[in-house]
Amino acid sequence: MTAPEVSGVILPHCIVRCIRTVAPLLACLGCSCWPMFGAATRADDEGFVPIFDGESLTGWEGKPEFWRVEGGAIVGQTTAEHPTPGNTFLIWRAGLVDDFSLELDYRLTGGNSGIQYRSRDEGEFVVGGYQADFESGVRYSGILYDERGRGILCDRGGRVAITADGTKTAGPPIGDTASLQEVIKPEAWNAYRIVAQGPKLQHFINGQLMSETIDEQAGKRVQQGILAFQIHAGPPMKVEFKNVRLKRIRLAEGRKKLVLVAGRASHGPGEHEHRAGCLLIRKCLADSCPDLITELYEGGWPADPTAFDNADAIFFFADGGQGHPVLQRNRLAQIDALAKRGVGIACLHYAVEVPAEKGGPEFLNWIGGYFEPHWSVNPHWRLAATELAADHPITRGVAPFTTDDEWYYHMRFREPGDAVTAILSAVPPDSTRAAPDGPHSNNPTVRGAKGAREVLAWAYERPGGGRGFGCTGAHFHRNWANDDFRTLMLNALAWTAGLEIPTEGLTTTVTPEEVAANLDPK
């Protein structure tokens, strides 16, 4: 039996340097760093979160005739009377996985199964992508298989590096496959662990590294996707899963992660289209910023308990005020802790508004400013005398633009000199200052500042680390068709996540059909 090895979370410097081309990779595969890039006995409990409650399939979805919960475990089963004509899967619906460590216990009676990760949902509970295999036989447990794709990528006991052109190169073997099989207890509970960080994919069973793959193949490697459990077609089988726990890992290779939180539907058609706006942003960022991975959670807040754990930035596009998502339950403290850790925070339109007494102090610390009722105002008007911050990354590739929108202004900002930068400003028409006093409409200070320039979007660099951004536009969904407004927002979100913005900005094109897609049903 092969003894367990010690694994580091970070790729050895020689591996990072060498996996770029075939020739250096061949030299690196025999070097002494490979043992450091090996297995671990058992993950530290810190950071792991249960994603199965032990009682129900809440957060999971599959064909009910095959999946149930019994004795504290997820059970997938086929019988001679009720077979599955093809492989079928139970999909975790609460979120996607990118860089992570997953731990669970499994027991298999007959047949074979697997754990899909970073995979794609092909509909009808058919899944394709990376799979950590296990079976009742002696050949496949621990391998890396590409379901509905490239087939076996790495056998048990192997280390494989796959280059951009698809060339496979073997590294020093982990051990003999027959000896590794002895680690696995047939028809009993076994512990499976998957660690995926960047291109490095590791499978462990009962603490023993079984396979290790570095997948760099262009157009084939996947950085994000769904998590699912498999029932395989064929003879009757029964698979059980329990103690399913997920831990997010900070993204590797200089990539960043942005979590988008879309609020619930509100207002009339074409207004406050939180979901459609976030989906369009996500599509545009995928086209223009490959180093930024995004994940979107709809409905006002993630059901995924690990949603923010490896985020570099969080974007809120939702209704605000007393109903702001961060004010519910204990979320204000949760986001405050993330901000203090250096996670960027960005808010758009109504999401910049919170009460002065609850949320106001935190927003000043997170993003440098906010809409304060009885101080700020929310008139509809057309931009005039627009100015953009000079020499700021967020305004790269952006020209002064004009849109009709509900541009809030007269925000409450941190004290002058506290590193808040006016990104977009304009002079509102004096008519917007004529409304009667109210929590949003007007006040004597606003009324007495006719002709003054007002800040409509701003950026903040926190002294302790982390970035913040706020913008008051985007009441009307149609304004996403404005190239300059869209580029400004894309730049701002990438900047908030800590990425460098190219000189030309994150320029994109969208069609009228793309802008009109995914609108809330009214």
Short mmCIF file of C-alpha atoms in Angstrom, two decimals:
data_model
loop_
_atom_site.label_atom_id
_atom_site.label_comp_id
_atom_site.label_asym_id
_atom_site.label_seq_id
_atom_site.Cartn_x
_atom_site.Cartn_y
_atom_site.Cartn_z
CA MET A 1 0.00 0.00 0.00
CA THR A 2 1.32 3.45 -0.88
CA ALA A 3 1.82 5.73 2.10
CA PRO A 4 -0.09 9.03 2.15
CA GLU A 5 1.87 12.08 1.11
CA VAL A 6 1.72 15.71 2.21
CA SER A 7 -0.05 18.18 -0.07
CA GLY A 8 0.49 21.91 -0.37
CA VAL A 9 -2.35 24.14 -1.49
CA ILE A 10 -0.10 26.32 -3.64
CA LEU A 11 1.38 25.03 -6.89
CA PRO A 12 5.18 24.67 -6.67
CA HIS A 13 6.87 27.49 -8.51
CA CYS A 14 8.46 25.15 -11.00
CA ILE A 15 5.09 23.63 -11.93
CA VAL A 16 3.55 27.07 -12.52
CA ARG A 17 6.54 28.02 -14.65
CA CYS A 18 6.76 24.79 -16.54
CA ILE A 19 3.22 23.86 -17.47
CA ARG A 20 3.11 26.56 -20.14
CA THR A 21 4.96 24.53 -22.77
CA VAL A 22 5.67 20.87 -23.42
CA ALA A 23 9.46 20.90 -23.26
CA PRO A 24 9.83 22.61 -19.86
CA LEU A 25 6.99 20.44 -18.57
CA LEU A 26 8.86 17.27 -19.49
CA ALA A 27 11.85 18.46 -17.49
CA CYS A 28 9.67 19.46 -14.52
CA LEU A 29 7.80 16.19 -14.26
CA GLY A 30 10.86 14.46 -12.89
CA CYS A 31 11.87 17.14 -10.43
CA SER A 32 11.77 16.92 -6.66
CA CYS A 33 8.80 19.28 -6.35
CA TRP A 34 6.28 16.62 -7.39
CA PRO A 35 6.05 14.99 -3.93
CA MET A 36 5.14 18.40 -2.49
CA PHE A 37 2.33 18.51 -5.03
CA GLY A 38 0.79 15.33 -3.65
CA ALA A 39 -1.76 14.06 -1.21
CA ALA A 40 -2.95 14.94 2.26
CA THR A 41 -4.48 12.65 4.84
CA ARG A 42 -7.54 14.67 5.90
CA ALA A 43 -8.63 18.25 5.33
CA ASP A 44 -8.69 20.73 8.16
CA ASP A 45 -12.27 21.31 9.31
CA GLU A 46 -11.84 25.08 9.15
CA GLY A 47 -13.82 26.65 6.35
CA PHE A 48 -15.94 23.60 5.45
CA VAL A 49 -19.70 24.15 5.28
CA PRO A 50 -22.40 21.45 5.02
CA ILE A 51 -24.37 21.61 1.75
CA PHE A 52 -26.67 18.68 2.57
CA ASP A 53 -28.85 19.03 5.67
CA GLY A 54 -29.08 15.29 6.36
CA GLU A 55 -32.87 15.37 6.24
CA SER A 56 -34.08 16.55 2.83
CA LEU A 57 -33.00 17.27 -0.73
CA THR A 58 -33.33 21.02 -0.18
CA GLY A 59 -30.88 22.66 -2.55
CA TRP A 60 -30.59 19.52 -4.68
CA GLU A 61 -32.61 18.42 -7.69
CA GLY A 62 -32.88 15.14 -9.58
CA LYS A 63 -35.44 12.69 -10.84
CA PRO A 64 -37.51 11.84 -7.74
CA GLU A 65 -37.98 8.23 -8.77
CA PHE A 66 -34.24 7.66 -8.27
CA TRP A 67 -33.24 9.96 -5.39
CA ARG A 68 -34.36 10.18 -1.76
CA VAL A 69 -33.03 10.83 1.74
CA GLU A 70 -32.84 7.91 4.13
CA GLY A 71 -30.98 7.45 7.41
CA GLY A 72 -29.26 10.81 7.14
CA ALA A 73 -27.89 10.09 3.68
CA ILE A 74 -28.73 10.97 0.10
CA VAL A 75 -29.69 7.72 -1.62
CA GLY A 76 -29.67 7.12 -5.36
CA GLN A 77 -31.03 3.78 -6.48
CA THR A 78 -32.11 1.85 -9.54
CA THR A 79 -33.78 -1.55 -9.58
CA ALA A 80 -34.56 -4.17 -12.18
CA GLU A 81 -38.11 -2.83 -12.26
CA HIS A 82 -37.03 0.83 -12.40
CA PRO A 83 -33.76 1.19 -14.34
CA THR A 84 -32.45 4.44 -15.79
CA PRO A 85 -31.98 4.34 -19.57
CA GLY A 86 -28.98 6.67 -19.33
CA ASN A 87 -26.76 8.16 -16.65
CA THR A 88 -28.81 10.48 -14.46
CA PHE A 89 -27.68 13.00 -11.86
CA LEU A 90 -28.68 14.77 -8.68
CA ILE A 91 -27.63 18.42 -9.13
CA TRP A 92 -26.72 20.89 -6.40
CA ARG A 93 -28.79 23.94 -7.31
CA ALA A 94 -27.64 26.41 -4.67
CA GLY A 95 -24.53 27.51 -6.55
CA LEU A 96 -21.64 26.66 -8.84
CA VAL A 97 -18.16 25.49 -7.89
CA ASP A 98 -14.88 26.95 -9.08
CA ASP A 99 -11.82 26.53 -6.82
CA PHE A 100 -12.83 24.38 -3.87
CA SER A 101 -12.33 21.39 -1.62
CA LEU A 102 -15.23 18.94 -1.24
CA GLU A 103 -15.45 16.24 1.39
CA LEU A 104 -18.10 13.53 1.69
CA ASP A 105 -18.62 9.94 2.66
CA TYR A 106 -19.99 7.49 0.12
CA ARG A 107 -21.17 3.89 0.09
CA LEU A 108 -21.83 1.96 -3.09
CA THR A 109 -23.65 -1.31 -3.63
CA GLY A 110 -23.26 -2.54 -7.19
CA GLY A 111 -22.52 -0.61 -10.35
CA ASN A 112 -20.55 2.63 -10.41
CA SER A 113 -21.07 6.28 -9.64
CA GLY A 114 -19.20 9.53 -9.45
CA ILE A 115 -19.10 13.14 -8.35
CA GLN A 116 -19.38 15.73 -11.11
CA TYR A 117 -17.74 19.11 -10.55
CA ARG A 118 -17.21 22.26 -12.63
CA SER A 119 -19.62 20.50 -14.94
CA ARG A 120 -22.35 21.61 -17.34
CA ASP A 121 -26.06 20.95 -17.04
CA GLU A 122 -27.27 19.56 -20.36
CA GLY A 123 -30.92 19.38 -19.30
CA GLU A 124 -33.16 16.54 -18.15
CA PHE A 125 -30.64 15.79 -15.35
CA VAL A 126 -27.90 14.93 -17.81
CA VAL A 127 -24.52 16.33 -16.84
CA GLY A 128 -21.17 16.54 -18.62
CA GLY A 129 -17.69 17.44 -17.40
CA TYR A 130 -15.14 16.49 -14.76
CA GLN A 131 -16.09 13.43 -12.71
CA ALA A 132 -14.40 11.86 -9.70
CA ASP A 133 -15.23 8.19 -10.26
CA PHE A 134 -15.88 5.34 -7.86
CA GLU A 135 -17.28 1.85 -8.47
CA SER A 136 -17.97 -1.57 -6.99
CA GLY A 137 -15.22 -3.02 -9.18
CA VAL A 138 -11.45 -2.56 -8.93
CA ARG A 139 -10.53 -0.38 -11.93
CA TYR A 140 -12.00 3.11 -11.86
CA SER A 141 -12.33 4.42 -8.30
CA GLY A 142 -10.32 7.63 -7.96
CA ILE A 143 -9.82 8.37 -11.65
CA LEU A 144 -10.62 11.66 -13.37
CA TYR A 145 -13.19 11.13 -16.11
CA ASP A 146 -14.59 13.73 -18.51
CA GLU A 147 -18.26 12.72 -18.79
CA ARG A 148 -19.67 13.31 -22.29
CA GLY A 149 -16.27 14.69 -23.28
CA ARG A 150 -12.67 13.45 -23.45
CA GLY A 151 -13.18 10.25 -21.46
CA ILE A 152 -10.52 9.17 -18.96
CA LEU A 153 -8.10 12.03 -18.30
CA CYS A 154 -6.09 10.45 -15.51
CA ASP A 155 -6.06 6.86 -14.27
CA ARG A 156 -5.78 5.89 -10.63
CA GLY A 157 -2.22 6.15 -9.42
CA GLY A 158 -1.28 8.60 -12.14
CA ARG A 159 -0.17 12.20 -12.42
CA VAL A 160 -0.98 13.78 -15.75
CA ALA A 161 -0.37 17.24 -17.20
CA ILE A 162 -2.45 18.18 -20.24
CA THR A 163 -1.03 21.07 -22.25
CA ALA A 164 -2.95 23.67 -24.23
CA ASP A 165 -2.85 21.57 -27.39
CA GLY A 166 -4.15 18.48 -25.58
CA THR A 167 -0.81 16.69 -25.22
CA LYS A 168 -0.72 14.47 -22.12
CA THR A 169 2.50 14.07 -20.16
CA ALA A 170 2.83 11.65 -17.26
CA GLY A 171 4.52 12.69 -14.04
CA PRO A 172 5.98 10.51 -11.30
CA PRO A 173 3.33 7.91 -10.41
CA ILE A 174 1.50 8.08 -7.11
CA GLY A 175 1.56 4.31 -6.72
CA ASP A 176 0.46 0.98 -8.06
CA THR A 177 -3.26 0.93 -8.88
CA ALA A 178 -3.79 -2.48 -7.24
CA SER A 179 -2.20 -1.28 -4.01
CA LEU A 180 -4.30 1.87 -4.07
CA GLN A 181 -7.43 -0.26 -4.46
CA GLU A 182 -6.66 -1.82 -1.07
CA VAL A 183 -7.36 1.56 0.56
CA ILE A 184 -11.00 1.35 -0.57
CA LYS A 185 -13.53 -0.57 1.53
CA PRO A 186 -16.06 -2.39 -0.69
CA GLU A 187 -19.74 -1.86 0.12
CA ALA A 188 -18.76 0.19 3.18
CA TRP A 189 -18.46 3.88 3.91
CA ASN A 190 -15.46 5.58 2.32
CA ALA A 191 -14.31 9.19 2.49
CA TYR A 192 -13.90 11.03 -0.82
CA ARG A 193 -12.14 14.35 -1.12
CA ILE A 194 -11.81 16.51 -4.26
CA VAL A 195 -9.49 19.52 -4.42
CA ALA A 196 -9.71 21.76 -7.48
CA GLN A 197 -7.55 24.87 -7.65
CA GLY A 198 -6.96 26.44 -11.03
CA PRO A 199 -5.88 23.69 -13.42
CA LYS A 200 -4.89 21.32 -10.61
CA LEU A 201 -7.44 18.58 -9.87
CA GLN A 202 -6.83 16.04 -7.09
CA HIS A 203 -8.91 13.05 -5.97
CA PHE A 204 -8.43 11.37 -2.59
CA ILE A 205 -10.16 8.32 -1.12
CA ASN A 206 -9.77 7.61 2.60
CA GLY A 207 -6.97 10.16 2.79
CA GLN A 208 -4.94 8.66 -0.03
CA LEU A 209 -4.23 10.59 -3.21
CA MET A 210 -5.62 8.55 -6.10
CA SER A 211 -5.06 10.81 -9.12
CA GLU A 212 -3.70 14.23 -9.90
CA THR A 213 -4.27 16.20 -13.09
CA ILE A 214 -3.14 19.56 -14.43
CA ASP A 215 -5.60 20.40 -17.19
CA GLU A 216 -4.54 23.30 -19.43
CA GLN A 217 -6.21 22.16 -22.67
CA ALA A 218 -7.56 25.13 -24.58
CA GLY A 219 -11.29 25.02 -25.09
CA LYS A 220 -11.64 21.94 -22.87
CA ARG A 221 -10.47 22.86 -19.37
CA VAL A 222 -13.25 24.25 -17.22
CA GLN A 223 -12.92 26.69 -14.32
CA GLN A 224 -16.50 26.80 -13.05
CA GLY A 225 -19.63 24.69 -13.21
CA ILE A 226 -22.18 22.61 -11.36
CA LEU A 227 -21.74 19.92 -8.71
CA ALA A 228 -23.72 16.69 -9.09
CA PHE A 229 -23.91 13.02 -8.06
CA GLN A 230 -24.30 10.22 -10.58
CA ILE A 231 -26.44 7.13 -10.96
CA HIS A 232 -25.01 5.07 -13.80
CA ALA A 233 -27.13 3.25 -16.35
CA GLY A 234 -26.91 -0.54 -16.27
CA PRO A 235 -27.55 -3.19 -13.63
CA PRO A 236 -29.36 -2.25 -10.41
CA MET A 237 -27.25 -0.18 -8.04
CA LYS A 238 -27.48 1.85 -4.86
CA VAL A 239 -25.25 4.80 -3.92
CA GLU A 240 -25.33 6.79 -0.69
CA PHE A 241 -23.75 10.14 0.25
CA LYS A 242 -23.51 11.79 3.64
CA ASN A 243 -21.45 14.44 5.47
CA VAL A 244 -21.27 16.51 2.27
CA ARG A 245 -19.15 19.57 3.01
CA LEU A 246 -17.77 22.29 0.75
CA LYS A 247 -14.90 24.71 1.26
CA ARG A 248 -14.17 27.51 -1.19
CA ILE A 249 -10.53 28.22 -2.08
CA ARG A 250 -9.19 31.57 -3.28
CA LEU A 251 -8.79 31.45 -7.02
CA ALA A 252 -5.41 30.48 -8.44
CA GLU A 253 -3.30 31.98 -11.23
CA GLY A 254 -4.10 35.65 -10.62
CA ARG A 255 -7.80 35.23 -11.39
CA LYS A 256 -10.46 37.11 -9.43
CA LYS A 257 -14.04 36.29 -8.53
CA LEU A 258 -17.03 38.62 -8.57
CA VAL A 259 -20.30 37.55 -6.94
CA LEU A 260 -23.37 39.30 -8.34
CA VAL A 261 -26.45 39.48 -6.11
CA ALA A 262 -29.62 40.31 -8.07
CA GLY A 263 -32.60 41.53 -6.11
CA ARG A 264 -36.16 40.35 -6.50
CA ALA A 265 -38.42 41.68 -9.23
CA SER A 266 -39.90 45.11 -8.55
CA HIS A 267 -41.28 48.19 -10.32
CA GLY A 268 -42.74 48.19 -13.81
CA PRO A 269 -41.55 46.68 -17.09
CA GLY A 270 -38.01 47.71 -17.96
CA GLU A 271 -37.35 49.21 -14.52
CA HIS A 272 -35.21 47.74 -11.73
CA GLU A 273 -34.45 44.71 -13.90
CA HIS A 274 -31.97 43.31 -11.41
CA ARG A 275 -31.79 39.81 -12.82
CA ALA A 276 -31.65 40.81 -16.49
CA GLY A 277 -29.08 43.51 -15.73
CA CYS A 278 -26.83 41.10 -13.86
CA LEU A 279 -27.13 38.46 -16.58
CA LEU A 280 -26.12 41.03 -19.20
CA ILE A 281 -23.20 42.21 -17.06
CA ARG A 282 -22.10 38.62 -16.60
CA LYS A 283 -22.19 37.96 -20.33
CA CYS A 284 -20.22 41.14 -21.08
CA LEU A 285 -17.58 40.38 -18.44
CA ALA A 286 -17.16 36.86 -19.84
CA ASP A 287 -16.52 38.42 -23.25
CA SER A 288 -14.16 41.16 -22.10
CA CYS A 289 -12.44 40.04 -18.88
CA PRO A 290 -11.34 36.37 -18.90
CA ASP A 291 -9.44 36.76 -15.61
CA LEU A 292 -12.69 37.52 -13.77
CA ILE A 293 -14.93 34.60 -12.83
CA THR A 294 -18.48 35.63 -11.98
CA GLU A 295 -21.27 33.90 -10.14
CA LEU A 296 -24.82 35.19 -10.06
CA TYR A 297 -27.32 34.60 -7.28
CA GLU A 298 -30.91 35.64 -7.95
CA GLY A 299 -33.83 36.40 -5.67
CA GLY A 300 -32.08 38.82 -3.33
CA TRP A 301 -29.65 36.54 -1.52
CA PRO A 302 -27.69 33.31 -2.15
CA ALA A 303 -29.06 30.01 -0.90
CA ASP A 304 -25.46 28.80 -1.14
CA PRO A 305 -23.91 29.09 2.36
CA THR A 306 -20.43 29.34 0.80
CA ALA A 307 -21.37 32.01 -1.77
CA PHE A 308 -19.00 34.74 -0.59
CA ASP A 309 -16.23 32.61 0.88
CA ASN A 310 -13.74 33.05 -1.96
CA ALA A 311 -15.13 36.25 -3.48
CA ASP A 312 -12.80 39.12 -4.33
CA ALA A 313 -15.77 41.45 -4.81
CA ILE A 314 -19.54 41.48 -4.34
CA PHE A 315 -21.97 43.48 -6.49
CA PHE A 316 -25.45 44.35 -5.22
CA PHE A 317 -28.12 45.34 -7.74
CA ALA A 318 -31.33 45.24 -5.73
CA ASP A 319 -33.95 47.36 -4.03
CA GLY A 320 -32.59 49.26 -1.06
CA GLY A 321 -33.79 51.29 1.88
CA GLN A 322 -35.24 49.30 4.77
CA GLY A 323 -35.59 46.32 2.40
CA HIS A 324 -31.95 46.23 1.34
CA PRO A 325 -30.74 42.60 1.29
CA VAL A 326 -27.80 43.35 3.59
CA LEU A 327 -30.13 44.63 6.33
CA GLN A 328 -32.00 41.36 6.70
CA ARG A 329 -31.07 38.83 9.41
CA ASN A 330 -27.39 39.15 10.36
CA ARG A 331 -26.16 39.97 6.89
CA LEU A 332 -24.84 43.44 7.67
CA ALA A 333 -22.29 41.92 10.03
CA GLN A 334 -21.49 39.19 7.49
CA ILE A 335 -20.69 41.64 4.69
CA ASP A 336 -18.87 43.95 7.09
CA ALA A 337 -16.54 41.10 8.04
CA LEU A 338 -15.86 40.41 4.36
CA ALA A 339 -15.16 44.08 3.66
CA LYS A 340 -12.71 44.18 6.57
CA ARG A 341 -10.99 41.18 4.99
CA GLY A 342 -10.48 43.23 1.82
CA VAL A 343 -13.41 42.03 -0.31
CA GLY A 344 -14.56 44.73 -2.72
CA ILE A 345 -18.16 45.97 -2.55
CA ALA A 346 -20.08 47.61 -5.41
CA CYS A 347 -23.69 48.84 -5.37
CA LEU A 348 -25.91 50.08 -8.18
CA HIS A 349 -28.98 52.34 -8.16
CA TYR A 350 -31.43 51.62 -5.32
CA ALA A 351 -28.83 49.35 -3.72
CA VAL A 352 -26.81 52.45 -2.73
CA GLU A 353 -29.60 53.44 -0.30
CA VAL A 354 -29.65 52.35 3.34
CA PRO A 355 -30.94 54.09 6.48
CA ALA A 356 -28.47 56.47 8.11
CA GLU A 357 -28.73 54.70 11.45
CA LYS A 358 -28.47 51.13 10.11
CA GLY A 359 -26.21 50.56 7.17
CA GLY A 360 -25.05 54.14 6.69
CA PRO A 361 -21.85 53.83 8.75
CA GLU A 362 -21.04 50.50 7.13
CA PHE A 363 -21.61 51.85 3.59
CA LEU A 364 -19.30 54.77 4.32
CA ASN A 365 -16.65 52.22 5.27
CA TRP A 366 -17.40 49.81 2.42
CA ILE A 367 -17.94 52.05 -0.60
CA GLY A 368 -17.27 55.59 0.68
CA GLY A 369 -20.81 56.94 0.30
CA TYR A 370 -24.52 56.13 0.12
CA PHE A 371 -27.99 57.52 -0.47
CA GLU A 372 -29.19 58.92 2.85
CA PRO A 373 -32.95 59.52 3.16
CA HIS A 374 -33.85 63.18 3.89
CA TRP A 375 -30.43 64.17 2.48
CA SER A 376 -30.18 62.58 -0.99
CA VAL A 377 -32.74 62.88 -3.80
CA ASN A 378 -33.95 60.65 -6.64
CA PRO A 379 -35.34 62.70 -9.56
CA HIS A 380 -35.62 61.51 -13.16
CA TRP A 381 -33.52 63.68 -15.50
CA ARG A 382 -31.20 63.69 -18.48
CA LEU A 383 -27.50 64.03 -17.83
CA ALA A 384 -26.06 67.46 -18.57
CA ALA A 385 -22.49 68.81 -18.40
CA THR A 386 -21.14 65.33 -17.73
CA GLU A 387 -17.60 64.94 -16.45
CA LEU A 388 -15.51 61.80 -15.91
CA ALA A 389 -12.58 61.36 -13.55
CA ALA A 390 -9.31 61.81 -15.37
CA ASP A 391 -6.64 59.12 -15.05
CA HIS A 392 -8.77 56.64 -13.12
CA PRO A 393 -8.91 53.00 -14.33
CA ILE A 394 -12.71 52.98 -14.18
CA THR A 395 -13.03 55.67 -16.85
CA ARG A 396 -10.66 54.06 -19.37
CA GLY A 397 -12.34 53.81 -22.75
CA VAL A 398 -15.35 55.82 -21.50
CA ALA A 399 -16.45 59.08 -23.13
CA PRO A 400 -18.91 61.54 -21.56
CA PHE A 401 -22.40 60.24 -22.22
CA THR A 402 -26.02 61.26 -21.85
CA THR A 403 -28.87 59.07 -20.65
CA ASP A 404 -32.33 59.67 -19.26
CA ASP A 405 -32.45 57.93 -15.92
CA GLU A 406 -33.37 58.23 -12.27
CA TRP A 407 -29.98 59.64 -11.37
CA TYR A 408 -29.86 59.99 -7.60
CA TYR A 409 -27.62 62.75 -6.31
CA HIS A 410 -26.44 64.61 -3.18
CA MET A 411 -25.04 61.43 -1.66
CA ARG A 412 -23.68 61.25 1.86
CA PHE A 413 -19.90 60.81 1.50
CA ARG A 414 -16.97 60.31 3.79
CA GLU A 415 -15.13 63.41 4.91
CA PRO A 416 -13.16 65.20 2.14
CA GLY A 417 -9.73 63.73 1.54
CA ASP A 418 -10.79 60.20 2.53
CA ALA A 419 -9.84 58.72 -0.86
CA VAL A 420 -13.32 58.92 -2.40
CA THR A 421 -12.99 59.70 -6.12
CA ALA A 422 -15.79 61.25 -8.17
CA ILE A 423 -15.98 58.95 -11.21
CA LEU A 424 -19.03 60.47 -12.92
CA SER A 425 -20.53 63.86 -12.19
CA ALA A 426 -23.02 66.19 -13.82
CA VAL A 427 -25.05 69.34 -13.18
CA PRO A 428 -28.72 68.45 -12.59
CA PRO A 429 -31.38 70.77 -13.98
CA ASP A 430 -32.60 73.23 -11.38
CA SER A 431 -36.07 71.80 -11.89
CA THR A 432 -34.95 68.60 -10.12
CA ARG A 433 -34.42 70.65 -6.95
CA ALA A 434 -37.95 72.05 -6.90
CA ALA A 435 -39.85 69.13 -5.37
CA PRO A 436 -41.30 69.44 -1.85
CA ASP A 437 -39.41 68.08 1.11
CA GLY A 438 -39.50 64.33 1.68
CA PRO A 439 -37.29 61.34 2.47
CA HIS A 440 -36.25 61.07 -1.20
CA SER A 441 -37.63 64.09 -3.02
CA ASN A 442 -35.95 67.20 -1.61
CA ASN A 443 -34.63 69.15 1.37
CA PRO A 444 -33.42 72.70 2.02
CA THR A 445 -29.76 71.83 1.42
CA VAL A 446 -30.47 70.41 -2.03
CA ARG A 447 -32.80 73.31 -2.88
CA GLY A 448 -30.13 75.84 -1.96
CA ALA A 449 -27.49 74.31 -4.25
CA LYS A 450 -28.92 75.17 -7.67
CA GLY A 451 -26.36 74.88 -10.45
CA ALA A 452 -24.02 72.73 -8.35
CA ARG A 453 -22.18 69.72 -9.79
CA GLU A 454 -23.25 66.43 -8.25
CA VAL A 455 -21.45 63.08 -8.00
CA LEU A 456 -23.36 60.19 -9.59
CA ALA A 457 -20.72 57.45 -9.45
CA TRP A 458 -17.74 57.17 -7.16
CA ALA A 459 -14.85 54.91 -6.17
CA TYR A 460 -13.25 54.36 -2.81
CA GLU A 461 -9.99 52.69 -1.80
CA ARG A 462 -10.17 51.61 1.82
CA PRO A 463 -7.13 52.40 3.96
CA GLY A 464 -7.10 48.85 5.31
CA GLY A 465 -7.41 47.25 1.87
CA GLY A 466 -10.27 46.60 -0.49
CA ARG A 467 -12.21 48.77 -2.90
CA GLY A 468 -15.71 50.17 -3.09
CA PHE A 469 -17.86 51.57 -5.87
CA GLY A 470 -21.30 53.14 -6.09
CA CYS A 471 -23.39 54.35 -9.02
CA THR A 472 -26.87 55.84 -8.88
CA GLY A 473 -28.10 55.15 -12.45
CA ALA A 474 -29.66 52.06 -14.09
CA HIS A 475 -33.27 52.54 -13.08
CA PHE A 476 -34.11 51.96 -16.74
CA HIS A 477 -32.85 48.70 -18.16
CA ARG A 478 -32.60 50.21 -21.66
CA ASN A 479 -29.55 52.22 -20.58
CA TRP A 480 -27.40 49.08 -20.67
CA ALA A 481 -27.43 49.62 -24.45
CA ASN A 482 -25.33 52.77 -23.94
CA ASP A 483 -21.76 51.68 -24.70
CA ASP A 484 -20.09 54.22 -22.42
CA PHE A 485 -22.32 53.56 -19.42
CA ARG A 486 -21.85 49.82 -19.88
CA THR A 487 -18.07 50.13 -20.19
CA LEU A 488 -17.93 52.29 -17.08
CA MET A 489 -19.83 49.67 -15.10
CA LEU A 490 -17.75 46.76 -16.40
CA ASN A 491 -14.53 48.63 -15.63
CA ALA A 492 -15.83 49.47 -12.16
CA LEU A 493 -16.71 45.88 -11.27
CA ALA A 494 -13.38 44.48 -12.50
CA TRP A 495 -11.53 47.28 -10.66
CA THR A 496 -13.49 46.61 -7.46
CA ALA A 497 -12.38 42.97 -7.68
CA GLY A 498 -8.74 44.08 -7.87
CA LEU A 499 -7.99 43.61 -11.57
CA GLU A 500 -6.00 45.93 -13.81
CA ILE A 501 -8.17 47.67 -16.42
CA PRO A 502 -6.78 47.82 -19.99
CA THR A 503 -6.14 51.22 -21.57
CA GLU A 504 -9.11 50.84 -23.89
CA GLY A 505 -11.41 49.70 -21.07
CA LEU A 506 -13.61 46.61 -21.08
CA THR A 507 -15.38 47.41 -24.31
CA THR A 508 -18.23 45.17 -25.48
CA THR A 509 -21.08 45.12 -27.94
CA VAL A 510 -24.62 44.04 -27.19
CA THR A 511 -27.56 43.53 -29.51
CA PRO A 512 -31.07 44.85 -28.91
CA GLU A 513 -32.13 41.24 -28.44
CA GLU A 514 -29.52 40.72 -25.71
CA VAL A 515 -30.62 43.85 -23.89
CA ALA A 516 -34.26 42.73 -24.09
CA ALA A 517 -33.53 39.20 -22.88
CA ASN A 518 -34.35 37.82 -19.43
CA LEU A 519 -36.69 40.61 -18.33
CA ASP A 520 -38.82 39.92 -15.28
CA PRO A 521 -42.33 38.68 -16.08
CA LYS A 522 -44.83 41.42 -15.34
#
